[in-house]
Amino acid sequence: METKKQLRTAQLKRIHHFLRRDDADQLLESLYQRLFVDPDFLNSQMIGITLSMADELDTQPIINRALQSEKQVVIPRTLPKRQMEFVLYNGHSKLETTKFGTTEPVGGQVVSKNEIDVLIVPGLAFSKNHYRVGYGGGFYDRFLKGFNGTSIAVAMPPQLFEAPSWTPEDFDVLIDKIIY
């Protein structure tokens, strides 16, 4: 078993290389299409999702589809003590880049956790038995505690593991569904 820190380092390299493959766009499009026909996605009214950074799954196609389907989209804003809240996003929301390099909303209408139907959860590694390794801040594990909607991960090929190659921890929150 490798540590989560070791795994994160390796995964960042794997994902970087995958996204530069000639067939990456075609493989990503297939993932998007699987998500778009998922019943939880189709039946949702409000979707929580991050604004992706370089070397992450591009979330813009998901945001665009949600908005075209007249779903509400909410994006996260980090708070002190490794907490986060979600704010309504319409494509014209005022945004800023944080010291961590993430793009977050400035101002805007905060929505309650229980209003979000589907939360697209980012990460570096996902196992088929629904464990996840994120970027190490613990924001999503904290948010997912008590979350009543459906959590969905969209896993690119290098992110998917048959079983965890890392040691899951007591505070890890399982993802409800993994699209791969």
Coordinates of C-alpha atoms in Angstrom, one line a residue:
M1 CA 0.0 0.0 0.0
E2 CA 1.2 3.5 -0.8
T3 CA 0.5 6.6 1.2
K4 CA -2.0 9.1 -0.1
K5 CA 0.8 11.6 -0.4
Q6 CA 2.8 9.2 -2.7
L7 CA -0.3 8.4 -4.6
R8 CA -1.1 12.1 -5.2
T9 CA 2.3 12.7 -6.6
A10 CA 2.1 9.7 -9.0
Q11 CA -1.5 10.6 -10.0
L12 CA -0.7 14.2 -10.9
K13 CA 1.9 12.8 -13.4
R14 CA -0.4 10.1 -14.8
I15 CA -3.3 12.5 -15.3
H16 CA -0.9 15.1 -16.9
H17 CA 0.3 12.5 -19.4
F18 CA -3.2 11.1 -20.1
L19 CA -4.6 14.5 -21.0
R20 CA -1.9 14.9 -23.6
R21 CA -2.6 11.6 -25.4
D22 CA -4.0 11.9 -28.9
D23 CA -7.1 10.0 -28.0
A24 CA -7.8 11.8 -24.7
D25 CA -10.6 14.1 -26.1
Q26 CA -12.4 11.1 -27.5
L27 CA -12.2 9.2 -24.2
L28 CA -13.3 12.3 -22.2
E29 CA -16.3 12.8 -24.6
S30 CA -17.4 9.2 -23.9
L31 CA -17.2 9.9 -20.1
Y32 CA -19.3 13.1 -20.5
Q33 CA -21.9 11.2 -22.5
R34 CA -22.2 8.5 -19.8
L35 CA -22.7 11.2 -17.2
F36 CA -25.3 13.0 -19.4
V37 CA -27.5 9.9 -19.6
D38 CA -27.2 8.9 -16.0
P39 CA -30.6 9.0 -14.3
D40 CA -29.4 11.0 -11.3
F41 CA -27.9 13.6 -13.6
L42 CA -30.9 13.7 -15.8
N43 CA -33.4 14.1 -13.0
S44 CA -31.4 16.6 -11.0
Q45 CA -32.5 20.3 -10.7
M46 CA -29.3 21.6 -9.0
I47 CA -25.8 20.4 -9.7
G48 CA -22.7 21.2 -7.6
I49 CA -19.4 21.2 -9.5
T50 CA -16.0 22.8 -9.4
L51 CA -14.5 25.0 -12.0
S52 CA -11.6 22.8 -13.2
M53 CA -8.0 23.7 -13.3
A54 CA -5.2 22.5 -15.7
D55 CA -4.6 18.8 -15.5
E56 CA -8.1 18.1 -14.3
L57 CA -11.2 16.7 -16.0
D58 CA -12.6 19.8 -17.8
T59 CA -15.9 20.6 -16.1
Q60 CA -17.0 23.2 -18.6
P61 CA -18.8 20.7 -20.8
I62 CA -20.7 19.4 -17.8
I63 CA -21.6 23.0 -16.7
N64 CA -22.7 23.9 -20.2
R65 CA -24.9 20.8 -20.5
A66 CA -26.5 21.5 -17.1
L67 CA -27.2 25.1 -18.0
Q68 CA -28.6 24.2 -21.4
S69 CA -30.9 21.7 -19.6
E70 CA -32.1 24.5 -17.4
K71 CA -30.5 23.0 -14.3
Q72 CA -29.1 25.3 -11.6
V73 CA -25.4 25.1 -11.2
V74 CA -23.6 25.8 -8.0
I75 CA -19.8 26.1 -7.5
P76 CA -17.8 25.9 -4.3
R77 CA -16.1 28.6 -2.3
T78 CA -13.7 27.7 0.4
L79 CA -14.2 28.9 4.0
P80 CA -12.0 28.9 7.1
K81 CA -11.3 25.6 8.9
R82 CA -11.4 23.6 5.6
Q83 CA -15.1 24.2 5.1
M84 CA -16.8 25.1 1.9
E85 CA -20.2 26.4 0.6
F86 CA -21.8 26.4 -2.8
V87 CA -22.9 29.5 -4.7
L88 CA -25.3 29.8 -7.6
Y89 CA -23.4 30.1 -10.9
N90 CA -24.8 31.4 -14.2
G91 CA -21.8 31.7 -16.4
H92 CA -21.5 35.4 -15.7
S93 CA -20.8 35.2 -12.0
K94 CA -17.9 37.2 -10.6
L95 CA -14.9 34.9 -10.0
E96 CA -11.5 35.2 -8.5
T97 CA -8.4 32.9 -8.3
T98 CA -7.4 31.9 -4.8
K99 CA -3.9 31.5 -3.4
F100 CA -4.3 27.7 -4.1
G101 CA -5.0 28.4 -7.8
T102 CA -8.7 27.5 -7.7
T103 CA -11.3 29.7 -9.2
E104 CA -14.1 30.6 -6.8
P105 CA -17.2 32.9 -6.8
V106 CA -17.1 36.3 -5.2
G107 CA -20.3 37.1 -3.5
G108 CA -23.4 35.4 -5.0
Q109 CA -26.3 33.5 -3.5
V110 CA -25.2 30.6 -1.2
V111 CA -27.4 27.5 -1.4
S112 CA -28.0 25.0 1.4
K113 CA -26.3 21.7 1.2
N114 CA -29.7 19.9 1.1
E115 CA -30.8 21.8 -2.1
I116 CA -28.0 20.2 -4.2
D117 CA -29.3 17.1 -6.0
V118 CA -26.0 15.9 -7.6
L119 CA -22.5 16.8 -6.5
I120 CA -19.8 16.1 -9.1
V121 CA -16.8 15.3 -6.8
P122 CA -13.3 15.9 -8.0
G123 CA -10.3 13.8 -7.1
L124 CA -7.1 12.2 -8.1
A125 CA -8.0 8.6 -7.6
F126 CA -11.2 6.6 -7.3
S127 CA -11.6 2.9 -6.6
K128 CA -14.5 0.8 -8.0
N129 CA -15.7 0.3 -4.4
H130 CA -16.2 4.0 -4.2
Y131 CA -13.2 5.3 -2.2
R132 CA -11.6 8.5 -3.3
V133 CA -8.4 10.4 -2.9
G134 CA -8.7 14.1 -3.3
Y135 CA -6.1 16.8 -3.2
G136 CA -5.5 16.6 0.5
G137 CA -7.5 19.5 2.0
G138 CA -10.4 17.4 3.2
F139 CA -12.9 19.9 2.0
Y140 CA -15.1 17.4 0.1
D141 CA -15.0 14.7 2.9
R142 CA -16.2 17.4 5.3
F143 CA -18.9 18.6 3.0
L144 CA -20.1 15.1 2.1
K145 CA -20.8 14.3 5.7
G146 CA -24.6 14.8 6.0
F147 CA -25.0 15.4 2.2
N148 CA -28.3 13.9 1.1
G149 CA -27.9 14.3 -2.6
T150 CA -26.0 11.9 -4.9
S151 CA -22.3 12.2 -5.1
I152 CA -20.8 11.3 -8.5
A153 CA -17.2 11.1 -9.6
V154 CA -16.3 11.1 -13.3
A155 CA -13.1 9.1 -13.4
M156 CA -10.6 9.3 -16.3
P157 CA -8.8 6.0 -17.0
P158 CA -5.7 6.8 -15.0
Q159 CA -7.8 7.8 -12.0
L160 CA -9.7 4.5 -11.7
F161 CA -8.4 1.7 -9.5
E162 CA -10.0 -1.8 -9.1
A163 CA -9.4 -1.5 -5.3
P164 CA -7.6 1.2 -3.3
S165 CA -3.8 1.0 -3.6
W166 CA -3.8 3.4 -0.6
T167 CA -5.0 2.9 3.0
P168 CA -8.6 4.3 3.4
E169 CA -9.1 6.4 6.5
D170 CA -12.0 6.6 8.9
F171 CA -12.9 10.1 7.8
D172 CA -13.1 9.2 4.1
V173 CA -16.6 9.5 2.7
L174 CA -17.5 7.0 -0.1
I175 CA -18.8 8.4 -3.4
D176 CA -22.3 7.2 -4.3
K177 CA -21.5 6.6 -8.0
I178 CA -18.5 6.5 -10.3
I179 CA -18.8 7.2 -14.0
Y180 CA -15.9 5.5 -15.9

